[in-house]
Short mmCIF file of C-alpha atoms and ligand atoms in Angstrom, two decimals:
data_model
loop_
_atom_site.label_atom_id
_atom_site.label_comp_id
_atom_site.label_asym_id
_atom_site.label_seq_id
_atom_site.Cartn_x
_atom_site.Cartn_y
_atom_site.Cartn_z
CA MET A 26 -25.57 -4.85 31.56
CA SER A 27 -22.88 -4.31 29.01
CA HIS A 28 -22.84 -6.02 25.65
CA ILE A 29 -19.87 -7.22 23.74
CA ARG A 30 -19.70 -5.38 20.45
CA THR A 31 -17.28 -5.43 17.60
CA ARG A 32 -16.31 -2.26 16.02
CA THR A 33 -13.88 -1.12 13.35
CA ALA A 34 -11.45 1.65 14.16
CA VAL A 35 -12.51 3.92 11.38
CA SER A 36 -16.03 4.33 10.21
CA PRO A 37 -16.32 4.06 6.42
CA LEU A 38 -15.22 7.24 4.76
CA HIS A 39 -18.09 9.69 4.80
CA ARG A 40 -19.04 10.07 1.20
CA SER A 41 -20.77 13.24 0.16
CA ALA A 42 -23.75 12.29 -2.00
CA SER A 43 -23.99 15.83 -3.21
CA VAL A 44 -20.53 16.08 -4.73
CA PRO A 45 -21.03 16.24 -8.48
CA PRO A 46 -18.42 14.28 -10.37
CA CYS A 47 -15.64 16.74 -10.79
CA PRO A 48 -12.91 16.49 -13.39
CA SER A 49 -10.37 18.55 -11.42
CA VAL A 50 -9.29 19.04 -7.86
CA ASP A 51 -9.37 22.80 -8.28
CA GLY A 52 -12.97 22.68 -9.56
CA LEU A 53 -13.92 20.48 -6.62
CA VAL A 54 -12.40 22.86 -4.07
CA GLN A 55 -14.15 25.85 -5.61
CA ILE A 56 -17.52 24.08 -5.44
CA LEU A 57 -17.16 22.43 -2.04
CA GLN A 58 -14.94 24.85 -0.14
CA PRO A 59 -14.26 21.78 2.00
CA GLU A 60 -13.51 22.08 5.69
CA ASN A 61 -12.85 18.33 6.04
CA PRO A 62 -9.99 16.60 4.25
CA VAL A 63 -10.88 15.41 0.75
CA TYR A 64 -9.37 12.20 -0.60
CA CYS A 65 -9.14 12.57 -4.37
CA LEU A 66 -8.85 9.23 -6.12
CA ARG A 67 -7.28 8.96 -9.58
CA PRO A 68 -8.24 5.54 -10.88
CA ALA A 69 -6.79 6.22 -14.33
CA ALA A 70 -3.30 6.56 -12.79
CA VAL A 71 -3.71 3.26 -10.94
CA THR A 72 -4.89 1.41 -14.05
CA GLU A 73 -1.90 2.75 -15.97
CA ALA A 74 0.58 1.69 -13.24
CA ALA A 75 -1.05 -1.75 -12.99
CA ARG A 76 -0.91 -2.25 -16.75
CA ASP A 77 2.78 -1.18 -16.88
CA PHE A 78 3.76 -3.47 -14.00
CA GLN A 79 1.83 -6.43 -15.42
CA ALA A 80 3.40 -5.87 -18.87
CA ALA A 81 6.94 -5.69 -17.39
CA PHE A 82 6.77 -8.58 -14.91
CA PRO A 83 7.55 -12.08 -16.21
CA GLY A 84 4.86 -13.84 -14.12
CA ASP A 85 1.63 -13.37 -12.22
CA VAL A 86 1.05 -10.06 -10.34
CA LEU A 87 -0.87 -10.07 -7.07
CA TYR A 88 -1.94 -6.64 -5.80
CA ALA A 89 -1.15 -6.26 -2.03
CA VAL A 90 -4.61 -5.09 -0.89
CA LYS A 91 -3.49 -3.59 2.47
CA CYS A 92 -1.83 -0.72 0.60
CA ASN A 93 -5.13 0.70 -0.48
CA ALA A 94 -8.47 -1.18 -0.29
CA GLU A 95 -10.80 1.51 -1.69
CA PRO A 96 -13.14 -0.31 -4.03
CA THR A 97 -12.50 2.38 -6.73
CA ILE A 98 -8.78 1.63 -6.50
CA LEU A 99 -9.39 -2.16 -6.57
CA ARG A 100 -11.51 -1.81 -9.68
CA ALA A 101 -8.84 0.38 -11.26
CA ILE A 102 -6.19 -2.35 -10.52
CA ALA A 103 -8.42 -4.95 -12.19
CA ALA A 104 -8.99 -2.63 -15.17
CA GLY A 105 -5.20 -2.69 -15.62
CA GLY A 106 -5.27 -6.42 -16.09
CA ILE A 107 -4.30 -7.58 -12.60
CA THR A 108 -6.64 -10.38 -11.55
CA HIS A 109 -4.86 -11.72 -8.44
CA PHE A 110 -5.14 -10.16 -5.01
CA ASP A 111 -2.81 -10.61 -1.99
CA CYS A 112 -5.09 -10.53 1.08
CA ALA A 113 -3.84 -10.49 4.67
CA SER A 114 -7.04 -10.69 6.77
CA ASP A 115 -10.51 -12.06 6.89
CA ALA A 116 -11.99 -8.64 6.16
CA GLU A 117 -9.82 -8.18 3.04
CA VAL A 118 -10.85 -11.70 1.84
CA ARG A 119 -14.55 -10.84 2.33
CA LEU A 120 -14.33 -7.52 0.59
CA LEU A 121 -12.28 -8.78 -2.33
CA ARG A 122 -14.30 -11.99 -2.82
CA SER A 123 -17.39 -9.89 -3.31
CA MET A 124 -15.61 -8.14 -6.19
CA PHE A 125 -13.11 -10.54 -7.75
CA ALA A 126 -12.12 -14.20 -7.84
CA GLU A 127 -8.40 -14.92 -7.53
CA LEU A 128 -7.50 -14.40 -3.89
CA HIS A 129 -4.34 -15.45 -2.06
CA PHE A 130 -4.07 -15.34 1.74
CA MET A 131 -0.49 -14.13 2.21
CA HIS A 132 -0.29 -13.34 5.95
CA PRO A 133 1.95 -15.81 7.84
CA VAL A 134 -0.21 -15.70 10.98
CA LYS A 135 -3.92 -16.29 10.49
CA SER A 136 -6.78 -17.05 12.81
CA ARG A 137 -8.37 -20.47 12.38
CA SER A 138 -11.75 -18.91 11.64
CA ALA A 139 -10.20 -16.69 8.91
CA ILE A 140 -8.61 -19.73 7.27
CA ARG A 141 -11.84 -21.71 7.46
CA ALA A 142 -13.91 -18.89 6.00
CA ALA A 143 -11.37 -18.24 3.29
CA TRP A 144 -11.26 -21.87 2.24
CA HIS A 145 -14.87 -22.97 2.66
CA ASP A 146 -16.80 -19.77 1.96
CA PHE A 147 -14.60 -17.76 -0.33
CA GLY A 148 -12.70 -20.31 -2.39
CA VAL A 149 -9.24 -19.14 -1.39
CA ARG A 150 -6.74 -21.86 -2.13
CA ASP A 151 -3.27 -20.30 -1.53
CA PHE A 152 -1.87 -19.64 1.95
CA VAL A 153 1.43 -18.37 3.26
CA LEU A 154 3.18 -19.82 6.30
CA ASP A 155 6.56 -19.39 8.03
CA THR A 156 6.30 -21.94 10.90
CA ALA A 157 5.30 -25.62 11.23
CA ASP A 158 2.53 -24.51 13.58
CA GLU A 159 0.91 -22.45 10.84
CA LEU A 160 1.32 -25.34 8.36
CA TRP A 161 -0.56 -27.74 10.68
CA LYS A 162 -3.17 -25.05 11.37
CA ILE A 163 -3.76 -24.56 7.60
CA LEU A 164 -3.95 -28.32 6.98
CA ALA A 165 -6.42 -28.81 9.86
CA GLU A 166 -8.73 -25.97 8.76
CA THR A 167 -8.85 -26.56 5.01
CA GLY A 168 -10.46 -29.51 3.25
CA GLU A 169 -10.10 -31.50 0.05
CA GLY A 170 -8.91 -29.40 -2.91
CA ALA A 171 -5.95 -28.11 -4.79
CA ARG A 172 -4.16 -26.34 -1.94
CA GLY A 173 -1.37 -23.85 -2.56
CA LEU A 174 1.22 -23.45 0.19
CA VAL A 175 3.86 -20.71 0.12
CA VAL A 176 6.76 -20.64 2.59
CA ARG A 177 7.86 -17.12 3.53
CA LEU A 178 11.61 -16.78 3.74
CA ALA A 179 13.28 -14.32 6.08
CA LEU A 180 15.76 -11.92 4.60
CA PRO A 181 18.62 -10.12 6.30
CA LYS A 182 17.83 -6.50 7.04
CA GLY A 183 18.22 -4.50 3.87
CA SER A 184 18.23 -0.86 2.89
CA ALA A 185 14.49 -0.37 2.19
CA ALA A 186 12.70 2.63 3.66
CA TYR A 187 10.48 0.16 5.55
CA ASP A 188 12.32 -2.85 6.79
CA LEU A 189 10.01 -5.90 6.92
CA SER A 190 12.65 -8.43 8.01
CA GLY A 191 12.05 -8.33 11.75
CA LYS A 192 8.69 -9.98 12.09
CA PHE A 193 7.94 -12.68 9.52
CA GLY A 194 9.86 -15.25 7.58
CA ALA A 195 11.64 -18.52 8.23
CA GLU A 196 15.41 -18.72 8.34
CA PRO A 197 16.82 -20.64 5.35
CA ALA A 198 17.29 -24.01 7.09
CA VAL A 199 13.78 -23.77 8.58
CA ALA A 200 12.28 -22.67 5.26
CA ALA A 201 13.88 -25.74 3.58
CA GLU A 202 12.35 -27.98 6.19
CA LEU A 203 8.93 -26.32 5.82
CA LEU A 204 9.10 -26.84 2.05
CA ARG A 205 9.75 -30.53 2.63
CA ALA A 206 6.93 -30.78 5.15
CA ALA A 207 4.47 -28.88 2.94
CA ARG A 208 5.23 -30.62 -0.30
CA PRO A 209 3.04 -33.70 0.14
CA HIS A 210 0.04 -31.46 1.04
CA ALA A 211 0.42 -28.87 -1.73
CA ALA A 212 -0.87 -28.87 -5.28
CA ARG A 213 1.26 -25.75 -5.70
CA LEU A 214 4.31 -25.12 -3.49
CA GLY A 215 5.96 -21.73 -3.38
CA ILE A 216 8.57 -19.72 -1.60
CA SER A 217 8.16 -15.97 -0.98
CA PHE A 218 10.03 -13.07 0.53
CA HIS A 219 9.69 -9.30 0.91
CA VAL A 220 12.77 -7.13 0.51
CA GLY A 221 11.15 -4.21 2.42
CA SER A 222 8.97 -1.44 1.21
CA GLN A 223 10.22 1.43 -1.00
CA CYS A 224 13.41 -0.59 -1.65
CA MET A 225 15.63 1.46 -3.97
CA ASP A 226 18.14 -1.26 -4.78
CA PRO A 227 17.24 -3.60 -7.66
CA ALA A 228 20.04 -5.98 -6.61
CA ALA A 229 18.10 -6.74 -3.42
CA TRP A 230 15.78 -8.89 -5.53
CA THR A 231 18.63 -10.74 -7.19
CA ARG A 232 20.14 -11.51 -3.83
CA ALA A 233 16.88 -12.68 -2.34
CA MET A 234 16.16 -14.91 -5.36
CA LYS A 235 19.60 -16.50 -5.03
CA MET A 236 18.81 -17.16 -1.32
CA ALA A 237 15.51 -18.73 -2.43
CA ALA A 238 17.33 -20.84 -5.01
CA ASP A 239 19.67 -22.13 -2.27
CA VAL A 240 16.78 -22.96 -0.01
CA ILE A 241 14.99 -24.84 -2.78
CA ILE A 242 18.16 -26.89 -3.49
CA MET A 243 18.60 -27.49 0.27
CA SER A 244 15.05 -28.77 0.55
CA GLY A 245 15.47 -31.38 -2.13
CA VAL A 246 11.84 -30.99 -3.20
CA ALA A 247 10.34 -29.45 -6.36
CA VAL A 248 9.07 -25.91 -5.93
CA ASP A 249 6.52 -24.47 -8.33
CA ILE A 250 6.49 -20.75 -7.51
CA VAL A 251 8.92 -18.07 -6.39
CA ASP A 252 7.05 -15.01 -5.11
CA VAL A 253 9.35 -11.93 -5.19
CA GLY A 254 7.04 -9.93 -2.95
CA GLY A 255 6.44 -6.21 -3.07
CA GLY A 256 8.70 -3.29 -2.17
CA PHE A 257 8.97 -1.67 -5.63
CA PRO A 258 9.66 2.03 -5.05
CA VAL A 259 7.95 5.14 -6.38
CA LEU A 260 8.97 8.76 -6.78
CA TYR A 261 8.80 11.05 -3.81
CA PRO A 262 10.46 14.49 -3.56
CA GLY A 263 14.12 13.93 -2.90
CA SER A 264 13.81 10.17 -3.56
CA GLN A 265 14.09 9.15 -7.15
CA PRO A 266 14.23 5.39 -7.70
CA PRO A 267 15.76 3.59 -10.74
CA PRO A 268 13.24 2.83 -13.47
CA LEU A 269 10.94 -0.25 -13.13
CA ALA A 270 12.95 -1.88 -15.98
CA ALA A 271 16.01 -2.06 -13.69
CA PHE A 272 14.03 -4.01 -11.13
CA MET A 273 12.67 -6.34 -13.81
CA ALA A 274 16.21 -6.92 -15.11
CA ALA A 275 17.40 -7.80 -11.60
CA ILE A 276 14.48 -10.21 -11.23
CA ARG A 277 15.28 -11.89 -14.57
CA GLU A 278 18.91 -12.27 -13.38
CA GLY A 279 17.67 -13.82 -10.13
CA ALA A 280 15.34 -16.10 -12.11
CA ALA A 281 18.28 -17.49 -14.04
CA ALA A 282 19.60 -19.00 -10.76
CA LEU A 283 16.32 -20.88 -10.15
CA PRO A 284 15.63 -24.45 -11.13
CA ARG A 285 13.86 -24.64 -14.49
CA GLY A 286 10.12 -24.37 -14.82
CA ILE A 287 9.48 -22.22 -11.75
CA LYS A 288 6.71 -19.69 -12.08
CA LEU A 289 7.19 -16.14 -10.73
CA TRP A 290 4.72 -14.19 -8.68
CA ALA A 291 5.04 -10.56 -7.43
CA GLU A 292 2.98 -8.75 -4.78
CA PRO A 293 3.39 -5.02 -5.44
CA GLY A 294 1.36 -2.52 -3.41
CA ARG A 295 2.95 0.92 -3.33
CA ALA A 296 4.16 0.84 -6.96
CA LEU A 297 0.62 0.39 -8.29
CA VAL A 298 -1.31 2.86 -6.21
CA ALA A 299 0.92 5.64 -4.87
CA SER A 300 -0.07 8.09 -7.62
CA GLY A 301 -3.72 7.05 -7.32
CA ALA A 302 -4.74 9.47 -4.52
CA SER A 303 -4.03 12.91 -3.12
CA VAL A 304 -5.44 14.60 -0.08
CA VAL A 305 -6.73 18.17 0.00
CA VAL A 306 -6.27 19.66 3.46
CA GLN A 307 -7.32 23.12 4.71
CA VAL A 308 -5.24 25.48 6.76
CA GLN A 309 -7.10 26.26 9.96
CA GLN A 310 -4.54 28.53 11.54
CA ARG A 311 -1.07 29.85 10.89
CA ARG A 312 1.52 30.44 13.61
CA GLY A 313 4.76 31.81 12.27
CA ASN A 314 6.15 29.15 9.97
CA ALA A 315 3.68 26.46 11.14
CA LEU A 316 0.42 25.66 9.46
CA TYR A 317 -2.25 23.86 11.44
CA VAL A 318 -4.18 21.73 8.94
CA ASN A 319 -7.11 19.35 9.17
CA ASP A 320 -5.41 16.02 8.47
CA GLY A 321 -2.23 14.58 9.91
CA VAL A 322 -0.24 11.56 11.03
CA TYR A 323 -3.31 9.87 12.54
CA GLY A 324 -5.11 10.50 9.23
CA ALA A 325 -3.70 9.90 5.79
CA LEU A 326 -0.34 11.54 6.43
CA SER A 327 1.46 9.09 8.72
CA ASP A 328 4.38 8.66 6.38
CA ALA A 329 4.94 12.41 6.50
CA GLY A 330 5.37 12.18 10.27
CA ALA A 331 8.08 10.10 11.90
CA PRO A 332 9.12 8.23 8.77
CA GLY A 333 9.85 11.67 7.23
CA PHE A 334 8.60 10.96 3.71
CA ARG A 335 8.13 14.11 1.62
CA PHE A 336 5.19 14.49 -0.75
CA PRO A 337 4.55 16.75 -3.71
CA HIS A 338 2.15 19.55 -2.84
CA ARG A 339 0.65 22.85 -4.00
CA LEU A 340 -1.51 25.67 -2.83
CA ILE A 341 -5.16 25.89 -3.79
CA ARG A 342 -6.83 29.20 -3.00
CA ALA A 343 -10.56 29.97 -3.04
CA GLY A 344 -11.94 31.95 -5.89
CA SER A 345 -9.01 34.05 -6.87
CA SER A 346 -6.30 33.84 -9.39
CA ARG A 347 -4.26 36.03 -7.07
CA PRO A 348 -0.66 34.88 -7.54
CA GLY A 349 0.93 33.41 -4.46
CA ALA A 350 3.78 35.25 -2.72
CA ALA A 351 7.38 34.01 -2.93
CA PRO A 352 7.78 30.40 -1.69
CA GLN A 353 8.66 29.75 1.90
CA GLU A 354 9.51 26.63 3.81
CA LEU A 355 6.81 25.65 6.35
CA VAL A 356 5.98 22.92 8.82
CA LEU A 357 2.53 21.30 9.05
CA PHE A 358 0.74 20.25 12.22
CA GLY A 359 -2.18 17.81 12.09
CA PRO A 360 -5.45 18.31 13.99
CA THR A 361 -4.97 15.91 16.99
CA CYS A 362 -3.75 16.91 20.43
CA ASP A 363 -0.58 14.82 20.12
CA SER A 364 2.57 16.82 19.52
CA ALA A 365 3.85 13.90 17.47
CA ASP A 366 1.20 14.93 14.96
CA VAL A 367 3.70 17.03 13.01
CA MET A 368 4.88 16.83 9.41
CA LYS A 369 8.20 18.54 9.09
CA GLY A 370 8.45 18.45 5.29
CA PRO A 371 9.77 21.04 4.65
CA TRP A 372 6.65 22.14 2.74
CA THR A 373 7.47 24.85 0.23
CA LEU A 374 4.47 27.02 -0.25
CA PRO A 375 3.70 30.62 -1.19
CA GLY A 376 4.71 32.78 1.78
CA ASP A 377 1.28 34.37 2.20
CA ILE A 378 -0.56 31.08 2.73
CA GLY A 379 -2.86 31.27 5.71
CA GLU A 380 -6.20 30.31 7.23
CA GLY A 381 -8.76 29.09 4.74
CA ASP A 382 -6.27 28.12 2.04
CA TRP A 383 -6.02 24.56 0.87
CA ILE A 384 -3.02 22.35 0.11
CA GLU A 385 -3.19 19.39 -2.25
CA ILE A 386 -0.74 16.72 -1.17
CA GLY A 387 0.01 14.05 -3.80
CA GLN A 388 1.41 10.48 -3.96
CA LEU A 389 -0.79 9.41 -1.07
CA GLY A 390 -2.45 6.46 -2.74
CA ALA A 391 -0.13 4.01 -0.96
CA TYR A 392 -0.44 3.66 2.85
CA GLY A 393 -2.23 7.03 3.01
CA THR A 394 -5.99 6.58 3.55
CA ALA A 395 -5.31 2.94 4.49
CA LEU A 396 -3.57 4.04 7.69
CA ARG A 397 -6.22 6.46 8.92
CA THR A 398 -7.44 6.20 12.49
CA ALA A 399 -10.38 7.75 14.35
CA PHE A 400 -8.06 9.24 17.01
CA ASN A 401 -9.42 12.37 18.60
CA GLY A 402 -12.54 12.06 16.49
CA PHE A 403 -10.85 13.43 13.33
CA ASP A 404 -12.16 10.75 10.99
CA ARG A 405 -14.44 12.88 8.85
CA ALA A 406 -13.36 13.04 5.28
CA LEU A 407 -14.79 13.12 1.82
CA VAL A 408 -13.71 10.78 -0.90
CA THR A 409 -14.24 11.42 -4.54
CA GLU A 410 -12.80 10.66 -7.94
CA VAL A 411 -11.06 13.20 -10.11
CA ALA A 412 -9.82 12.98 -13.71
CA ASP A 413 -6.93 15.39 -13.71
CA ALA A 414 -3.28 14.26 -13.78
CA PRO A 415 -1.67 13.18 -10.50
CA LEU A 416 0.48 15.65 -8.67
CA LEU A 417 3.48 13.64 -9.68
CA VAL A 418 6.96 14.64 -8.93
CA SER A 419 8.52 15.21 -12.28
CA PRO A 420 12.29 15.80 -12.53
CA GLN A 421 11.85 19.57 -12.76
CA ASN A 422 9.96 19.90 -9.53
CA VAL A 423 11.89 17.53 -7.21
CA THR A 424 12.84 20.65 -5.25
CA ASN A 425 9.15 20.59 -4.38
CA ALA A 426 8.17 23.86 -5.91
CA PRO A 427 4.38 24.24 -6.16
CA ARG A 428 2.98 23.30 -9.55
CA ALA A 429 2.51 26.41 -11.66
CA ALA A 430 -1.09 27.60 -11.41
C1 LIG B 510 2.97 -5.05 2.38
C2 LIG B 510 3.24 -6.24 1.66
C3 LIG B 510 3.37 -6.15 0.24
C4 LIG B 510 3.32 -4.87 -0.54
O1 LIG B 510 4.51 -4.16 -0.29
P1 LIG B 510 4.82 -2.81 -1.07
O2 LIG B 510 6.07 -2.32 -0.44
O3 LIG B 510 3.72 -1.85 -0.85
O4 LIG B 510 4.99 -3.16 -2.51
C5 LIG B 510 3.52 -7.34 -0.42
N1 LIG B 510 3.60 -8.56 0.22
C6 LIG B 510 3.51 -8.64 1.56
C7 LIG B 510 3.59 -9.98 2.22
C8 LIG B 510 3.32 -7.50 2.31
O5 LIG B 510 3.30 -7.59 3.67
#
């Protein structure tokens, strides 16, 4: 007889109890000589990014948990002064509630049991919706209390690296109707949007806030919160965004178009955590200009696959201080059998790189480890904290040259 079981796709990261705390990635590699990928967390970088964002944003900042839900990263966010968390699932609510207090359930389509548990067991009071069906569902599954309801507004497709306009959000006229319908049931009423992830254009926020202002006026009811979402971009090789201040200026401009007294929220993910993790992969074989490594698009490197993001990277070589040969452009293949498991880069690495060498790949704190799967059984990895500086892309190495050893 078969039993019904529930199972998560990825077993929790295998932590190595024997890894001594190691201040640097190089030290770690020399000690471990790791044959599985190693996720190196840099909580200090996350705390700094959280503090900077919180200081610059004229309102409440909610961290979008889906971007990276490692407890170390969550604690680093909190250490930077961010006390609100944007959750999208029952599992995120459960994890976060065991650590922090201020949770907001910001997914427009929720199961009834997830709403009930969030409200009754975990004290979550704010919920997003973009249809009347979801509004009635939330009202039916929550009880007495100061409910917060936030209407997600659809935006026209923009220029962000990841368009988020196709799936969620109510068209302006529907959003106005939802605001009217929700108002009598809401202690706090908000309107939210998402301009798309890694959005390089500050004016996208001004435009979206003007749309939100129009919807508020069209609704004829008082709105308490405008949530400007996430999407704030970070540095990747070949992709240098305007400074955070330009986005904040655009948001202040947008805020000027809103009725008085409205509070702002933001839900950044990527901008807070991208620099907070790197992955050390090992080269298992070289074939011409291709390196077969032990993590790939079904692991932490999915953005390096079809989306074609480039990441800062450098060679780490066991034991020796042997200088690397002249740099060469290479392609990486991940470990699974799927020929889509390829990361074209180009990855510029010393020309003599080969089996047994390691590559540290940076800026993987956002949507890196969070997107891992167990496909083909390649879900073994180590996770550890390091204290050295992130492999950030500074202006002098945007050409992706390996960091000087
Ligand atoms: C993913 C997501 C975010 C975070 O987006 P980033 O681009 O990582 O800043 C914020 N809000 C919602 C509703 C999201 O789905």
